[in-house]
Structures are given as C-alpha cells and as structure tokens.
Tab-separated table of C-alpha atoms and ligand atoms in Angstrom:
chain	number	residue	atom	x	y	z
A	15	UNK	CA	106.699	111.351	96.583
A	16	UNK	CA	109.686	108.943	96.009
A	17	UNK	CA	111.066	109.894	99.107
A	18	UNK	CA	107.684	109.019	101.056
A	19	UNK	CA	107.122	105.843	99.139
A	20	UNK	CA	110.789	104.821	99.279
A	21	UNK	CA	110.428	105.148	103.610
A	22	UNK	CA	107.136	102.923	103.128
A	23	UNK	CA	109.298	100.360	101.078
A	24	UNK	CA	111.637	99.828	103.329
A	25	UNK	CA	109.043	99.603	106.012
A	26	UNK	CA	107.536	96.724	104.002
A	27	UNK	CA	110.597	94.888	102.196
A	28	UNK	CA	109.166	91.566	104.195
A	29	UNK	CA	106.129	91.631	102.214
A	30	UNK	CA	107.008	93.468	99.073
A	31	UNK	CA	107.306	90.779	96.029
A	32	UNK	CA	107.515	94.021	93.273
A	33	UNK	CA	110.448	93.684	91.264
A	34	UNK	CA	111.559	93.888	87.638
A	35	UNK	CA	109.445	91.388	85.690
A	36	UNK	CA	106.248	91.827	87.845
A	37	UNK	CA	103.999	93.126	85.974
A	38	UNK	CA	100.846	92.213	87.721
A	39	UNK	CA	99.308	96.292	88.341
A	40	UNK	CA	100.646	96.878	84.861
A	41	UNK	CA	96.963	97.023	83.630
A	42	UNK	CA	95.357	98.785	80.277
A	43	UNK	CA	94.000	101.712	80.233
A	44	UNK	CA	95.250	103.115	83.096
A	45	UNK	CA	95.115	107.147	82.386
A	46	UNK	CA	97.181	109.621	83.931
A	47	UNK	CA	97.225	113.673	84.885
A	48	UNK	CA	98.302	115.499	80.832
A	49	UNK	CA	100.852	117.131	82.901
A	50	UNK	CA	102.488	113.552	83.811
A	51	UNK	CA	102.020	112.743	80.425
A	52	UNK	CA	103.869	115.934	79.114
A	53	UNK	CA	106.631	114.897	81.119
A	54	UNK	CA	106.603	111.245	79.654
A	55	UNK	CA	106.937	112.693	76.380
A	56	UNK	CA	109.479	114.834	76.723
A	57	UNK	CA	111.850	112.633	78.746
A	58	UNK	CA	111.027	109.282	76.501
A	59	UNK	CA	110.924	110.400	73.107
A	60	UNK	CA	112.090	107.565	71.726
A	61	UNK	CA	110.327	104.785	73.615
A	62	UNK	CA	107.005	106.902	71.959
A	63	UNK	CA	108.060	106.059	68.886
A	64	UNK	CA	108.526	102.047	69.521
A	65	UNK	CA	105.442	100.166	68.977
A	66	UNK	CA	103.356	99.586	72.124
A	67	UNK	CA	102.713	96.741	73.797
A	68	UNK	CA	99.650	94.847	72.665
A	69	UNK	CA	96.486	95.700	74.645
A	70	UNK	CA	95.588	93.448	77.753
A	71	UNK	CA	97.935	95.318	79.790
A	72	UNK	CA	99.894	98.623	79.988
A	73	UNK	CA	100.985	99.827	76.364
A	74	UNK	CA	104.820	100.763	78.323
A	75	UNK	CA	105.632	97.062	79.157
A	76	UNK	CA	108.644	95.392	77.261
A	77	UNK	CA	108.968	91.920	76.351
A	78	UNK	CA	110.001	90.796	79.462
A	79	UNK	CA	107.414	92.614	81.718
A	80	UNK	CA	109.937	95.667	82.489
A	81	UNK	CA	108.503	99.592	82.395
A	82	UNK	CA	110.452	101.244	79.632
A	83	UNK	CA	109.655	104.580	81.221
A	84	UNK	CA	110.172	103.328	84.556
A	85	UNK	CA	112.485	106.569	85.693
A	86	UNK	CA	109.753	108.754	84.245
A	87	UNK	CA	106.964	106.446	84.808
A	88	UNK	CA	103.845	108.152	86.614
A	89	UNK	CA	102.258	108.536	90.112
A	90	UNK	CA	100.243	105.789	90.471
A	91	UNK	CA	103.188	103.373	89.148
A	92	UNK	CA	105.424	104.891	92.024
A	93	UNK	CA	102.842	103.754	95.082
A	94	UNK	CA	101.437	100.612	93.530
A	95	UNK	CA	102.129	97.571	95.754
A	96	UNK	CA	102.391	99.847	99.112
A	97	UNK	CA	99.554	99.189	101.649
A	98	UNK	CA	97.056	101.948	100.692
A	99	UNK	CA	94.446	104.022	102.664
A	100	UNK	CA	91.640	106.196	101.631
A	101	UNK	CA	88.296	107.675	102.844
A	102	UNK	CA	85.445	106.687	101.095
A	103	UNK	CA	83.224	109.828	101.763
A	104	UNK	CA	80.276	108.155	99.575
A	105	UNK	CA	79.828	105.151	101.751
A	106	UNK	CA	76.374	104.598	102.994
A	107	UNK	CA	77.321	104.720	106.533
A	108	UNK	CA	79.330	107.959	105.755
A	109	UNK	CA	83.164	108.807	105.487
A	110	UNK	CA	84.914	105.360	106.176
A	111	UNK	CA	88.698	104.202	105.944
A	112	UNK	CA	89.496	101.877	103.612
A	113	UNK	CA	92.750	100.146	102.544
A	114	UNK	CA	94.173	97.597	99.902
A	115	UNK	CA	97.096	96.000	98.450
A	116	UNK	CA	98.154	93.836	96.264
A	117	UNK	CA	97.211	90.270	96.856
A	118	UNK	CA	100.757	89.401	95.866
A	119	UNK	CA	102.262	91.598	98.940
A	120	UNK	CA	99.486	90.746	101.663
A	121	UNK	CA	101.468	88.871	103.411
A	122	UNK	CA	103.128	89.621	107.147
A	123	UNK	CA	101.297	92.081	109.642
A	124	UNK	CA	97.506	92.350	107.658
A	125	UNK	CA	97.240	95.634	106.442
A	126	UNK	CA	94.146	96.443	108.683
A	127	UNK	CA	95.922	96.697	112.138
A	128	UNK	CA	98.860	98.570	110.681
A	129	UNK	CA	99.370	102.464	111.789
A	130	UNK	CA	97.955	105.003	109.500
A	131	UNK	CA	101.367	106.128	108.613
A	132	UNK	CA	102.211	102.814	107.541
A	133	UNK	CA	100.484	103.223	104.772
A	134	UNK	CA	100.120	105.462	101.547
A	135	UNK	CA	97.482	107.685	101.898
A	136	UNK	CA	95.661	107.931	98.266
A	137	UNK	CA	94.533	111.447	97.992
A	138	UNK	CA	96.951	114.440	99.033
A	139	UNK	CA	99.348	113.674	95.756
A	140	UNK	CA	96.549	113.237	93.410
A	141	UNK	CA	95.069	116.700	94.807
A	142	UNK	CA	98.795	118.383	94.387
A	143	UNK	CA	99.410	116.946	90.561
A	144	UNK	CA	95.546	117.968	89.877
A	145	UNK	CA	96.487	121.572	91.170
A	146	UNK	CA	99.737	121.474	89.079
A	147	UNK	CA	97.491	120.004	85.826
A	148	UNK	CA	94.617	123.176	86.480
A	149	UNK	CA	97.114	125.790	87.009
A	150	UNK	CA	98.745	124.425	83.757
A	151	UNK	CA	95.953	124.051	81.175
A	152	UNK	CA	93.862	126.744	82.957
A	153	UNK	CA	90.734	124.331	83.077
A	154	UNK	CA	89.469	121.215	84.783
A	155	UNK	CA	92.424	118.303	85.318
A	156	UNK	CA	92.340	116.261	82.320
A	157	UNK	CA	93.648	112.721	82.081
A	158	UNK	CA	95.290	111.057	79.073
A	159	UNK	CA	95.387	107.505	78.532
A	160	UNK	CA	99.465	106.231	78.768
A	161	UNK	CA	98.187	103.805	75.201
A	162	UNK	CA	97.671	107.183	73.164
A	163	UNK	CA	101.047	108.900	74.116
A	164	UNK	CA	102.357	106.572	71.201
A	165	UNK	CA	101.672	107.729	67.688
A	166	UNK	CA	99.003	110.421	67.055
A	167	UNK	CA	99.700	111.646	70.354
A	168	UNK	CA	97.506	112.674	74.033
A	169	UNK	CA	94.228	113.136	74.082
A	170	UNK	CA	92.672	115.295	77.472
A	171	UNK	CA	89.824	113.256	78.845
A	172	UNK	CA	87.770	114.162	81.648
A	173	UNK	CA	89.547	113.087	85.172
A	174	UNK	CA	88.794	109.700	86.487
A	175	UNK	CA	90.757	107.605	88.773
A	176	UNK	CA	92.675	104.800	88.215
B	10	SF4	S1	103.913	103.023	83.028
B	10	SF4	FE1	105.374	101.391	83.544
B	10	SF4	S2	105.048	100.958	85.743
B	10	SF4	FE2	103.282	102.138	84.994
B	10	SF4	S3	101.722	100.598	84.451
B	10	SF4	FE3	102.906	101.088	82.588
B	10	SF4	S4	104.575	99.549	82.493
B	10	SF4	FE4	103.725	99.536	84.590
C-alpha cells in the first residue's frame, strides 16, 4: 500500500499541499477495520493512554495538527489527498467512474483527464483488509471508531465506509 501510494505521491508532488500540520481530512468519527485498530493498539500504547483530542476532528491529532500514530496510522490516512477513483455500481445510470480529491490538492492537470493509474483506486485494499478482518474474527468485518481506542477500549460496529 505505501509503496503504491508513495509512486502516486511522487507522481503528484506539484499538486500535493499534505504535510505535517494539515489536518484538513483529519475528521471525527472516522472508523476503521478492528484489525487496523488491533494494530494501533499494540504499536501505540501509550498515545492510548493520553487524552484525546476534543471532538470536531480526529481524536489522534496533537496540538499542533500532527498524527501521533502517524507510522501506525490506518488505511484511509495513507491514501487521503491522492486523486481517487471508484465505481459507483448504485448509480441510476448503472456502474459509473467517479473520482475526488481534496480541494486543497486540485490543482495542476484536473483529476478527470488523468490516466486511471494515476489515481488510487478505492476498493481492492479495503476488500484485502476486510478479508484479513473476516478471516480474523471469523464473522462479518467490523469497524471501530479510532475516538474509542482511548480509554474503555474498541467497540466492533457494523462496516461502513469512511
Ligand atoms: S489517525 Fe492520524 S492521519 Fe488519520 S485521521 Fe487521525 S490524526 Fe489524521
């Protein structure tokens, strides 16, 4: 996944404005597979047991808009800010491309005319880590919400997407 992503930044280091203080996809209530979570808690023990940030955006942020799990930090944190793609299959006029980025890094070529490859495909990952979260708990993917990893602890929720 890095590896992918990383290509795809350097692809787009014209337009890419995401840097250490940026903290404009760091949004609340963002929820993530239990198995990223598992890994979360047992690489940043002791960032779980620092108060979180206030809600109105992600409960991980600092003081000064930095990740304090950011080596550990999940999947959608790693692709956020890349020009994404997807099929809708439940549009109207049936399956249908679509692709977004942050307003902050639409700059340069527009993302519309770039080559599929260009881009990070939402999908394929999510599918692998949902395979890896089954084959772990034995039951449908559950999802955990990154604000209750501090104190009492993950809760499984049913999956949704970001
Ligand atoms: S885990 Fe880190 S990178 Fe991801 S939303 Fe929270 S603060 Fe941002």
């Amino acid at each position: 996944m890095d590896e992918r992503a990383g290509a795809l930044a350097v692809r787009h280091a014209g337009r890419l404005r995401c840097r250490r203080g940026c903290a404009a996809c760091c949004v609340d209530e963002l929820t993530v597979f239990a198995v990223e979570a598992l890994r979360i808690r047992a690489r940043a023990p002791d960032v779980l047991r620092e108060e979180p940030h206030p809600p109105g955006a992600c409960a991980f942020l600092d003081d000064a808009g930095a990740c304090r799990i950011h080596p550990y930090r999940p999947y959608v944190c790693r692709t956020q800010g890349l020009p994404l793609r997807w099929i809708d299959s439940d549009a109207p006029e049936g399956p249908v491309e679509r692709r977004d980025v942050c307003p902050l890094n639409d700059t340069g070529e527009p993302i519309e005319t770039l080559p599929a490859e260009a881009c990070w495909e939402l999908g394929p990952v999510e599918g692998r880590i949902a395979a890896l979260e089954a084959a772990r708990s034995g039951g449908a993917p559950a999802r955990v919400r990154l604000r209750e990893l501090f104190g009492a602890g993950a809760t499984a929720r049913p999956a949704r997407r970001r």
